[in-house]
Structures are given as C-alpha cells and as structure tokens.
Short mmCIF file of C-alpha atoms in Angstrom, two decimals:
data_model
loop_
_atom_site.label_atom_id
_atom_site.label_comp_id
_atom_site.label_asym_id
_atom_site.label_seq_id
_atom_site.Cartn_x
_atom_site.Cartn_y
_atom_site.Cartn_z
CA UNK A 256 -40.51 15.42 4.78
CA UNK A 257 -40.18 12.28 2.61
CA UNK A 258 -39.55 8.70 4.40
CA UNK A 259 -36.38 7.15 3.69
CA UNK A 260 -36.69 4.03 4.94
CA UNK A 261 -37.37 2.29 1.71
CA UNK A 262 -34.36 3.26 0.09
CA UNK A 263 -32.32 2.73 3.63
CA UNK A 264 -33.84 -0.76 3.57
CA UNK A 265 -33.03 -1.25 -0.02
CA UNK A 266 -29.03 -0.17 0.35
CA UNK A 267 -28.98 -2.59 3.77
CA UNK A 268 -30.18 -5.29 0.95
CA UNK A 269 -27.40 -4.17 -0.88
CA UNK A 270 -24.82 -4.43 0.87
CA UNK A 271 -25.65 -7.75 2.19
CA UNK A 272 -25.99 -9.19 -1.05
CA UNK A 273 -22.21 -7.83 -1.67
CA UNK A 274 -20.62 -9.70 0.48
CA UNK A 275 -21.15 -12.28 -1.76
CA UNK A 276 -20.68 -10.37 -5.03
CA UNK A 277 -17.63 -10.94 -7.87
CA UNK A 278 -16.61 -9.61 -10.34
CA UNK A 279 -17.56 -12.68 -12.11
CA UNK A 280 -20.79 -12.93 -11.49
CA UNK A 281 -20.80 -14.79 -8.26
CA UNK A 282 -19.30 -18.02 -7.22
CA UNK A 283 -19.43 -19.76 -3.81
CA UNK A 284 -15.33 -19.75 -3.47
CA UNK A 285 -15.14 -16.44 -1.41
CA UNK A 286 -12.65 -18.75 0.73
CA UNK A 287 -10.21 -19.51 -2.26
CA UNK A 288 -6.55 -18.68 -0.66
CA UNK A 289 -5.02 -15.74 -2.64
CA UNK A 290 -2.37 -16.71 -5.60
CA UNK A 291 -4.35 -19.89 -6.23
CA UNK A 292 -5.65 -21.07 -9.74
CA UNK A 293 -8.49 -18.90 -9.40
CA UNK A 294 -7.39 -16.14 -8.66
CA UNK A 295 -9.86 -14.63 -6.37
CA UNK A 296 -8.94 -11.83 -4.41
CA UNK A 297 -11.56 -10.19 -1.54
CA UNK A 298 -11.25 -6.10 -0.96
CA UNK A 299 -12.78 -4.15 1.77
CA UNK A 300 -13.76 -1.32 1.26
CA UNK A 301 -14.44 1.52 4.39
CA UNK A 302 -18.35 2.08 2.63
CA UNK A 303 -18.82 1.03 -1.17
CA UNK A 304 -21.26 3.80 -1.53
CA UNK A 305 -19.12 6.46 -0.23
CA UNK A 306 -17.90 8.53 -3.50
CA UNK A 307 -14.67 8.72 -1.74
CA UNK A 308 -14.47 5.08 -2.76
CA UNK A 309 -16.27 5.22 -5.50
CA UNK A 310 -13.88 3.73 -8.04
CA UNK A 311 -13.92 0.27 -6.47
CA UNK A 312 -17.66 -0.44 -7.43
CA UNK A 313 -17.01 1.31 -10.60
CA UNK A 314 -14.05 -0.82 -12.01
CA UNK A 315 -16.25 -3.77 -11.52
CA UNK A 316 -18.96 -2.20 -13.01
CA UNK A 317 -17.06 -0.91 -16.15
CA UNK A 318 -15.78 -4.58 -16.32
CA UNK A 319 -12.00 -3.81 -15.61
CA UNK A 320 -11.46 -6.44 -13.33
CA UNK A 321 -12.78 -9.43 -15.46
CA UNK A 322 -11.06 -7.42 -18.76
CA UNK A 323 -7.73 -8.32 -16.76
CA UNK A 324 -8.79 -11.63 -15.54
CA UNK A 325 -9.09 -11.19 -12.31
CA UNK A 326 -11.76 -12.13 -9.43
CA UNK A 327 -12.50 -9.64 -7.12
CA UNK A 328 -15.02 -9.94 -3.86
CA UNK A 329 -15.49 -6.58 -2.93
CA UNK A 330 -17.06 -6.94 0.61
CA UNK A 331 -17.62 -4.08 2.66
CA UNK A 332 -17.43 -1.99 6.57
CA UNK A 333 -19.06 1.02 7.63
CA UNK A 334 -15.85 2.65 8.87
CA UNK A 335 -11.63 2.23 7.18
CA UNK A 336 -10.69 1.12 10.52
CA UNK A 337 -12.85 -2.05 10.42
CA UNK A 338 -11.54 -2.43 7.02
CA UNK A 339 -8.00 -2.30 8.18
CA UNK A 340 -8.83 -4.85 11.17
CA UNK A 341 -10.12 -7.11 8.14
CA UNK A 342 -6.67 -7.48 6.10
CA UNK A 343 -4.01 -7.51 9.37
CA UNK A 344 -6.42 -10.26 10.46
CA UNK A 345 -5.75 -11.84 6.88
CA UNK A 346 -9.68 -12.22 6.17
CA UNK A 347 -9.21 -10.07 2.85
CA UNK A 348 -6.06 -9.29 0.85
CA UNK A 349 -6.57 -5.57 -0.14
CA UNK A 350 -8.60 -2.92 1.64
CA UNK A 351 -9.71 0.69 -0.16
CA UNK A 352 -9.43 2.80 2.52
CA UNK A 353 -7.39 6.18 3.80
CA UNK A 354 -3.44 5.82 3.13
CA UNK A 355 -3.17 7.42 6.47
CA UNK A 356 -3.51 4.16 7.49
CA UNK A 357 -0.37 2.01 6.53
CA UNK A 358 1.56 5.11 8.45
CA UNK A 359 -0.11 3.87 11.58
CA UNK A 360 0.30 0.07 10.88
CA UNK A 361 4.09 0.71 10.30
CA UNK A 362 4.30 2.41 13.79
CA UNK A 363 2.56 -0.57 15.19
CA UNK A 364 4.51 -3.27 13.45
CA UNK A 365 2.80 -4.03 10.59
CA UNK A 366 4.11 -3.13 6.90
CA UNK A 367 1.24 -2.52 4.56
CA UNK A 368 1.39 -0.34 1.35
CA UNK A 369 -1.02 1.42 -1.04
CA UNK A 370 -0.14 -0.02 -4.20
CA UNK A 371 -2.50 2.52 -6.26
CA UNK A 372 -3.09 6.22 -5.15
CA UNK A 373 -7.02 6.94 -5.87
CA UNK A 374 -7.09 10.35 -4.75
CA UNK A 375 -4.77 13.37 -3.35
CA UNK A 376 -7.46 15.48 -1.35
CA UNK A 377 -8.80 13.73 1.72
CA UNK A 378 -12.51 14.24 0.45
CA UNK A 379 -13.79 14.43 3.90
CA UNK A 380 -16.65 17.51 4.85
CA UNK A 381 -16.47 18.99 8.94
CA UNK A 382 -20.00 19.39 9.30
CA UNK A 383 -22.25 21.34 12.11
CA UNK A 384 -25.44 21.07 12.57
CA UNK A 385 -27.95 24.05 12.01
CA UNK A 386 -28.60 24.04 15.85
CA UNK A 387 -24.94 24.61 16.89
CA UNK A 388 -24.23 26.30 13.52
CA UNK A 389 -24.32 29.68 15.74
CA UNK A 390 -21.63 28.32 18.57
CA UNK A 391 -19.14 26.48 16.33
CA UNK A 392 -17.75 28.52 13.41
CA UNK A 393 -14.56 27.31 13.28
CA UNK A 394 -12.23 24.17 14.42
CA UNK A 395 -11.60 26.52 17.20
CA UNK A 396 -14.92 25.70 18.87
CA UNK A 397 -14.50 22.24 18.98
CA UNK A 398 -13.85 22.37 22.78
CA UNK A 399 -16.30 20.40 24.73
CA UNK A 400 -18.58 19.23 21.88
CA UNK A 401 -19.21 15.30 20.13
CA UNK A 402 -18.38 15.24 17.03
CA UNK A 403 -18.98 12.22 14.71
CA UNK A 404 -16.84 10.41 12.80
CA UNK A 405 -17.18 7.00 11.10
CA UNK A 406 -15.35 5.12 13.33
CA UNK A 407 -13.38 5.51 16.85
CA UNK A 408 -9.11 5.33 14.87
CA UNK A 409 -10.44 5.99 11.65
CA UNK A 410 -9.33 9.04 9.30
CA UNK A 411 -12.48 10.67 9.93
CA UNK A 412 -10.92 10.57 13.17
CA UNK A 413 -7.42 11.74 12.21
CA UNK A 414 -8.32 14.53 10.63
CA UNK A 415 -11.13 15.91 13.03
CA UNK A 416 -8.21 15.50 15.91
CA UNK A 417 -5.97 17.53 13.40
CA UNK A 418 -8.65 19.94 12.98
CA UNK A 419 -8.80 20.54 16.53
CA UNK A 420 -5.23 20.30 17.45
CA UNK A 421 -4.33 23.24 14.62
CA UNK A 422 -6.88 25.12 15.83
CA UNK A 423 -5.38 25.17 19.80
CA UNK A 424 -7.83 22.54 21.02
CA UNK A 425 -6.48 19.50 22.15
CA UNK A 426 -8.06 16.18 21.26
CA UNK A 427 -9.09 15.05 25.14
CA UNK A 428 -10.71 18.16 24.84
CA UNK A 429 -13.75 17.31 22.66
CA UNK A 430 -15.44 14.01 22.09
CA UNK A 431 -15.69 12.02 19.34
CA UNK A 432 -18.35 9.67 18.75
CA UNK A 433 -18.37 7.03 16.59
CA UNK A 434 -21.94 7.33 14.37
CA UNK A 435 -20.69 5.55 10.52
CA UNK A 436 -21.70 7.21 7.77
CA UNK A 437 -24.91 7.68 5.75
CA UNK A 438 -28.64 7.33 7.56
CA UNK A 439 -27.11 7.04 11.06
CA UNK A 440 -24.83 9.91 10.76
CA UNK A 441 -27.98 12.28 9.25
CA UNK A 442 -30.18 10.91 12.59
CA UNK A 443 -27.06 11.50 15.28
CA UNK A 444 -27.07 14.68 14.05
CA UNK A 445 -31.12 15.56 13.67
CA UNK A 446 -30.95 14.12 16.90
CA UNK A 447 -28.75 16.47 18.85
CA UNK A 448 -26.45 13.39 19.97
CA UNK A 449 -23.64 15.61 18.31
CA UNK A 450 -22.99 18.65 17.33
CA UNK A 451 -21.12 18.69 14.21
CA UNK A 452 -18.90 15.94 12.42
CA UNK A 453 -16.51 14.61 9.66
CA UNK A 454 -18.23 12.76 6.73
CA UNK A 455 -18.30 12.50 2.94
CA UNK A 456 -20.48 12.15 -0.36
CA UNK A 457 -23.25 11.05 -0.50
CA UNK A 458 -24.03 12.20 3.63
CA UNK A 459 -22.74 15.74 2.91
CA UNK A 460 -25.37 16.21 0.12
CA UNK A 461 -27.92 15.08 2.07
CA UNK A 462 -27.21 16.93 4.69
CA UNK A 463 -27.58 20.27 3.41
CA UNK A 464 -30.09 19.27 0.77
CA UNK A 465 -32.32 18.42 3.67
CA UNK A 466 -30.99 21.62 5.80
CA UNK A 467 -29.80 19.33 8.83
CA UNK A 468 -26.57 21.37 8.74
CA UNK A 469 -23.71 23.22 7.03
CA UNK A 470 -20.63 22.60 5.95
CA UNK A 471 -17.78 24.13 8.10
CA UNK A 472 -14.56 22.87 6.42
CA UNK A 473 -14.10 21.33 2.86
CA UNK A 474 -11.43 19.12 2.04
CA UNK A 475 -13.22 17.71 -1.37
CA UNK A 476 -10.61 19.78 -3.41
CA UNK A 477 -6.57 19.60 -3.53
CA UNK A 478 -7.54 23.15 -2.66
CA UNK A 479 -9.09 22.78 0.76
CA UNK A 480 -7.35 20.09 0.95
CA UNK A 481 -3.83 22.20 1.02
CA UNK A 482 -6.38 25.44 3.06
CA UNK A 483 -7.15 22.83 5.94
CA UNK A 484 -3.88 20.45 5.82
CA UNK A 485 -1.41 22.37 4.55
CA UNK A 486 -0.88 19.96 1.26
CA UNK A 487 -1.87 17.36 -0.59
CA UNK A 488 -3.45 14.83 1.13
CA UNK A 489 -3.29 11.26 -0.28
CA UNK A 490 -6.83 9.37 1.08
CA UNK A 491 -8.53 6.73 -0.88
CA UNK A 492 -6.46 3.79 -1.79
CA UNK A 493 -5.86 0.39 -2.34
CA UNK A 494 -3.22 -0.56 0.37
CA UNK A 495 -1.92 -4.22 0.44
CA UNK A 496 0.45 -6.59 2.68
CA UNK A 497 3.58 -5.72 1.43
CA UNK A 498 4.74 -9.24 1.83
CA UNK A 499 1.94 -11.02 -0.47
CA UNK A 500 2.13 -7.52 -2.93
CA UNK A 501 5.97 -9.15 -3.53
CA UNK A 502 4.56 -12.49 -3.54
CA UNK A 503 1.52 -11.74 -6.04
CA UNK A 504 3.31 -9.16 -8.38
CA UNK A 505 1.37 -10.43 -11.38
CA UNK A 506 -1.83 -10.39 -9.60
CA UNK A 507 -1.43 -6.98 -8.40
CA UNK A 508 -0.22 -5.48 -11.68
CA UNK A 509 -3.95 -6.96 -12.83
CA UNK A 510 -5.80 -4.23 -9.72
CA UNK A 511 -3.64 -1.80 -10.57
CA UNK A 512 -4.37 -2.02 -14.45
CA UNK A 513 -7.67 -2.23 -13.73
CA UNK A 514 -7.92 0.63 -11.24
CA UNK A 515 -5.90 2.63 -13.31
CA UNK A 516 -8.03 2.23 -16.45
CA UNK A 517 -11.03 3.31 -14.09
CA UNK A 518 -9.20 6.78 -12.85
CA UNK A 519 -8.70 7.75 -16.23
CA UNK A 520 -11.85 6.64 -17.63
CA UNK A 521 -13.35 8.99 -14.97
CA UNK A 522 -11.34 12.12 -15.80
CA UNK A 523 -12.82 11.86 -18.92
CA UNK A 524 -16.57 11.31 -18.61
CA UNK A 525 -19.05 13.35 -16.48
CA UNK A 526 -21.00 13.34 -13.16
CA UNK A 527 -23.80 12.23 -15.08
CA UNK A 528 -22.05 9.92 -16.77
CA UNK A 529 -20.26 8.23 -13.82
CA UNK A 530 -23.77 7.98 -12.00
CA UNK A 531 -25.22 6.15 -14.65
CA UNK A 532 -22.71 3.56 -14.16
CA UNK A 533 -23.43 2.63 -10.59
CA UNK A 534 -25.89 0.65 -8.63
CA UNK A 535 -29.24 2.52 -8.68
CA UNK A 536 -29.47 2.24 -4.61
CA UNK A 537 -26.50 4.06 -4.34
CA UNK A 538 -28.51 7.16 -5.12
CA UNK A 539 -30.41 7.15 -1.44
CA UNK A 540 -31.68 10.78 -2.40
CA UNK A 541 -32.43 10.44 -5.50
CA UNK A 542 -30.21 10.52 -9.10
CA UNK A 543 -30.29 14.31 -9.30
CA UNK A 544 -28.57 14.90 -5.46
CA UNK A 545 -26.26 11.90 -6.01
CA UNK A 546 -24.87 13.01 -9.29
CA UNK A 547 -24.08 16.31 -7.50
CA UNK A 548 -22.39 14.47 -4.59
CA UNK A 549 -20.30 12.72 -7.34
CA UNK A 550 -19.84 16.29 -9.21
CA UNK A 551 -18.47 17.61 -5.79
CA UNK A 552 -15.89 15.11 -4.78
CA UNK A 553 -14.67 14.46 -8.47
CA UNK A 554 -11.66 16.90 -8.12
CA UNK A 555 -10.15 14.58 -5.28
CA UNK A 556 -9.44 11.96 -7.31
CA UNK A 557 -6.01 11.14 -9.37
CA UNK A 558 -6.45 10.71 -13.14
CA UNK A 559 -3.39 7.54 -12.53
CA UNK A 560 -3.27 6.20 -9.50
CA UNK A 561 0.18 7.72 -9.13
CA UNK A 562 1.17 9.32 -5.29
CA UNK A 563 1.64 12.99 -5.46
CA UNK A 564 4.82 14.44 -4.61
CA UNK A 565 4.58 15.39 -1.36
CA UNK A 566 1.60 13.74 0.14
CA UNK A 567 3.10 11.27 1.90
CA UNK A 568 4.75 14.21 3.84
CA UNK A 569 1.58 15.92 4.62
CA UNK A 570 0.43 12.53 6.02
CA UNK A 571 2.93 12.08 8.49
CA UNK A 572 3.25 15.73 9.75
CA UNK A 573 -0.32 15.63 10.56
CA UNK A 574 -0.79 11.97 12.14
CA UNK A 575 2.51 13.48 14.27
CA UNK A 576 0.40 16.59 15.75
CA UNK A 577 -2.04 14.30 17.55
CA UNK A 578 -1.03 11.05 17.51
CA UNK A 579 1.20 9.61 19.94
CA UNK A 580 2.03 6.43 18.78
CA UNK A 581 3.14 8.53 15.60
CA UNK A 582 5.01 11.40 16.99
CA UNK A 583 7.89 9.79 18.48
CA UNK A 584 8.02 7.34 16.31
CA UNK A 585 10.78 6.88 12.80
CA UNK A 586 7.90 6.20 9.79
CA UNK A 587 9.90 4.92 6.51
CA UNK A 588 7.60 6.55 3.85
CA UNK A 589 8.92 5.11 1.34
CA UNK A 590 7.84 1.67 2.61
CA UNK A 591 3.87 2.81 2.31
CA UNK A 592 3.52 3.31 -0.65
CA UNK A 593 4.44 2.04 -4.75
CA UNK A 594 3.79 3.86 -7.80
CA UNK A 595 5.75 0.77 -9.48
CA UNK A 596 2.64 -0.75 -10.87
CA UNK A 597 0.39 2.09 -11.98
CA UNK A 598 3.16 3.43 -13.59
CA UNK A 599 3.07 0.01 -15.55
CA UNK A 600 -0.24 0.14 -16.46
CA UNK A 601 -1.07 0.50 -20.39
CA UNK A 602 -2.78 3.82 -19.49
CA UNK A 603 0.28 5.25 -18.06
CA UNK A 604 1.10 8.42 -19.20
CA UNK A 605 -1.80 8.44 -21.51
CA UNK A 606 -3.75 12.09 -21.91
#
C-alpha cells in the first residue's frame, strides 16, 4: 500500500500557507476592517479542498476576484461549523459553507444569509466501512453504531441525524463522532473507531479507490439528493451577515460576480479541465482519482448561483425532524437567502 504521508504533509503546508493567501498575491493587511479603502474581505471556508467547495479556490484561481477588484483571504476549517463560529464571532465576513446553516443561526438569534447559491444537491456520501458493510445496509442500521461526521453541529451532522431519524432511528440512538474530513476520516475508519460516516470528494474517492469501504447513500446528484431528502437540497454557499451584506452592497455584488462567472465557467469546461486549474496538492491521490472525485460531484453544483425553487423548503422540513431548536421554532426563509445579486451579475441568464 503506498505511504501518504508526503502528500498529507504537503496539503498541511498548504493550508497553512492559506491563511495568509489573497487574491492579490499576498499582503500583510489580513486585519483591514471590511468596507475600508482596500477592500479586503476574509472567507472561511468548511475545507478548501473539499470539491463541495471547490469554487472558492477556483474563482481565485481563474482570477475572478482580482478581475472585479476585490481582495479576498480565503482562510480555512476542517468542519462548516467552525466556519460558522468564525463569522458570528466577526473574525471573517463571509463563510462557504452548508445553507443549512443560516436556518439554525436564525433560530438562535442571529440573521445570516447566503448571498450566492453554489449548489442544490447536498454533495455529501453515507459511507460504511467494508468491515460493517455486512451489518449496516441501510440508514435503518444506524442504531448503536459511531458514525463520523466532520464536525459535532455540522451538516454532515444534519443530514446523518436525518438519515437516521427517516429511517425510524432516533438520533440518541447512534453516536456520532466528530473525525473532519480527508486523512483522519480514511484512518477512523481503517481503524474500526467507526463504523460508517458522512463525507465528500475527495475522501469518498479515496475511500473506495483504496477499498476501505462503500458507499451506502449518495447525495452527489439533485437525484439522490431528492431519493434521500425528498428535494432539492441547497448546500454549498456563500452566506453573509445580513447587516454588513446591506451595508457592503457594492462589495458583495463584486463575490457574487465573481462567483457567478466561476459557476458558469464550470458548466462549461470538463473534469479535466477544472482539475487543471487547482492547486496540485489538492490531488492527495493522485490527478487521475481527483479528477474523478471532481467528475462525481460536478452535477451538484448550480450553473448561477441562483436558489432553487424549493430548496429552502427541503431545508427546513429536514432540520425540523431532528432538531429541536428548529422544530418548534417560526424560520422566515425568506430572510436566508438573496438571489438579488447573482441575478445582477453580467452572466445572468447567459447559456
């Protein structure tokens, strides 16, 4: 079996060094207040070299951001919750992370929107491993195993409680254990410290590449997306303060050009062709698996950044079945979310 602690050590490099990284090519004003002269504005996103976030690193790649003029810090977390903690704390201004999300803020206080819609399919894989592959089949064996997700309130968590809860098991009933994404999901799972669990591209490849597991239930497609949840789901985002999106219109019309731009520029080029595009660490095993991690998760992604009609619907009725912060709770959809400024966008309604 190959060693992959080069490349693991080469993507902890990486990520360190972004932290620091703009779209400018660098600077030492990562502290600049937002709306200022410069017009720096820091993101977090829930894993930069998840594909389900994929169009963050790519927009700065392609050059979008500096095209519009503005300077983004993309900084990053293992897990969307952390990267939620980061912008109610007001440490970053924007986080790409679930939409799920700004549905739970709301019922905790806290209005936050997503101000451009990256994808309407979740783009989350329930794994098993191939040890328990015989005793869980189905969501309805989920009683009395651990199952990973990224992070303890995060939507890998949302949706494996979901999972469980449509299946007739209720969520005290199995555990969930909190193992990120990436090299230390693969070694929970070789390891036996769980059983099964809810991940995404590049892990999933991996996983059955190197026959660790199988996948149980797919939500990389609107398709299995609408099999598993009943609809569309709306996941990976760029939510916002609502207060500073009204007091930074201009700035935010810039992301949402920019993201836009990227959405449509990847419903028109390849796998191959995305790949090519991103940092070569990215691909932790190898080009060939990563461009089919990227091939697999494409069809979860808008081609505007526009929120499909009924998704925020799906949301809610699922946080509800589980959650009960949620379920007694009145949610205002119509405050989490915008379509106002992709719509704007010179790409809108473009073929």
């Amino acid at each position: 079996m190959r060693s992959h602690r080069k490349p693991v050590a080469a993507a902890a490099a990486a990520l360190l060094a972004l932290t620091t990284l703009t779209a400018c090519g660098g600077g030492s004003s990562a502290a600049s207040a937002p709306g200022t002269k410069n017009n720096k504005i820091k993101i977090m996103v829930g894993g930069l070299d998840k594909v389900i976030y994929l169009p963050a690193r790519l927009t700065q790649q392609l050059g979008y951001f500096e095209d519009e003029g503005v300077h983004v810090i993309l900084l990053t977390e293992p897990a969307g919750v952390q990267a939620t903690t980061s912008l109610v704390s007001g440490d970053v201004q924007g986080v790409v992370g679930f939409y799920d999300h700004t549905l739970d803020l709301q019922a905790k206080g806290k209005q936050v929107e997503s101000v451009v819609q990256f994808a309407h399919a979740p783009g989350e894989v329930e794994v098993v491993s191939r040890k328990a592959a015989g005793e869980i089949t189905s969501p309805k064996d989920f009683k009395g195993k651990k199952l990973g997700v990224t992070g303890l309130g995060s939507s890998t968590d949302f949706l494996t409680k979901y999972l469980a809860v449509k299946n007739g098991v209720r969520a005290e009933e199995f555990t969930p254990v909190a193992v990120g994404a990436g090299q230390t999901f693969l070694a929970a799972l070789q390891q036996g410290s769980i059983q099964g669990g809810m991940t995404t591209d590049p892990t999933v490849a991996r996983i059955v590449d190197q026959n660790l597991g199988k996948v149980l239930v797919d939500m990389r497609t609107p398709e299995g997306s609408k099999q598993a949840l009943g609809g569309p789901y709306p996941s990976s985002s760029l939510y916002m303060n609502t207060d500073w999106v009204n007091s930074n219109k201009e700035t935010v019309q810039k992301l949402a050009n920019a993201f836009a731009r990227t959405l449509k520029w990847m419903s028109t080029h390849t796998a191959e062709q995305i790949a090519a595009k991103m940092p070569a660490d990215y691909a932790q095993g190898g080009k060939e698996l990563y461009v089919q991690a990227i091939k697999d998760t494409l069809p979860m992604f808008t081609k505007d950044g526009v929120m499909p009609a009924d998704g925020p619907e799906t949301v809610e009725r699922v946080l509800k079945a589980f959650n009960p912060n949620l379920r007694n709770a009145s949610v205002d959809l119509a405050k989490t979310y915008t379509s106002e400024f992709v719509k704007k966008s010179p790409v809108a309604g473009k073929g």
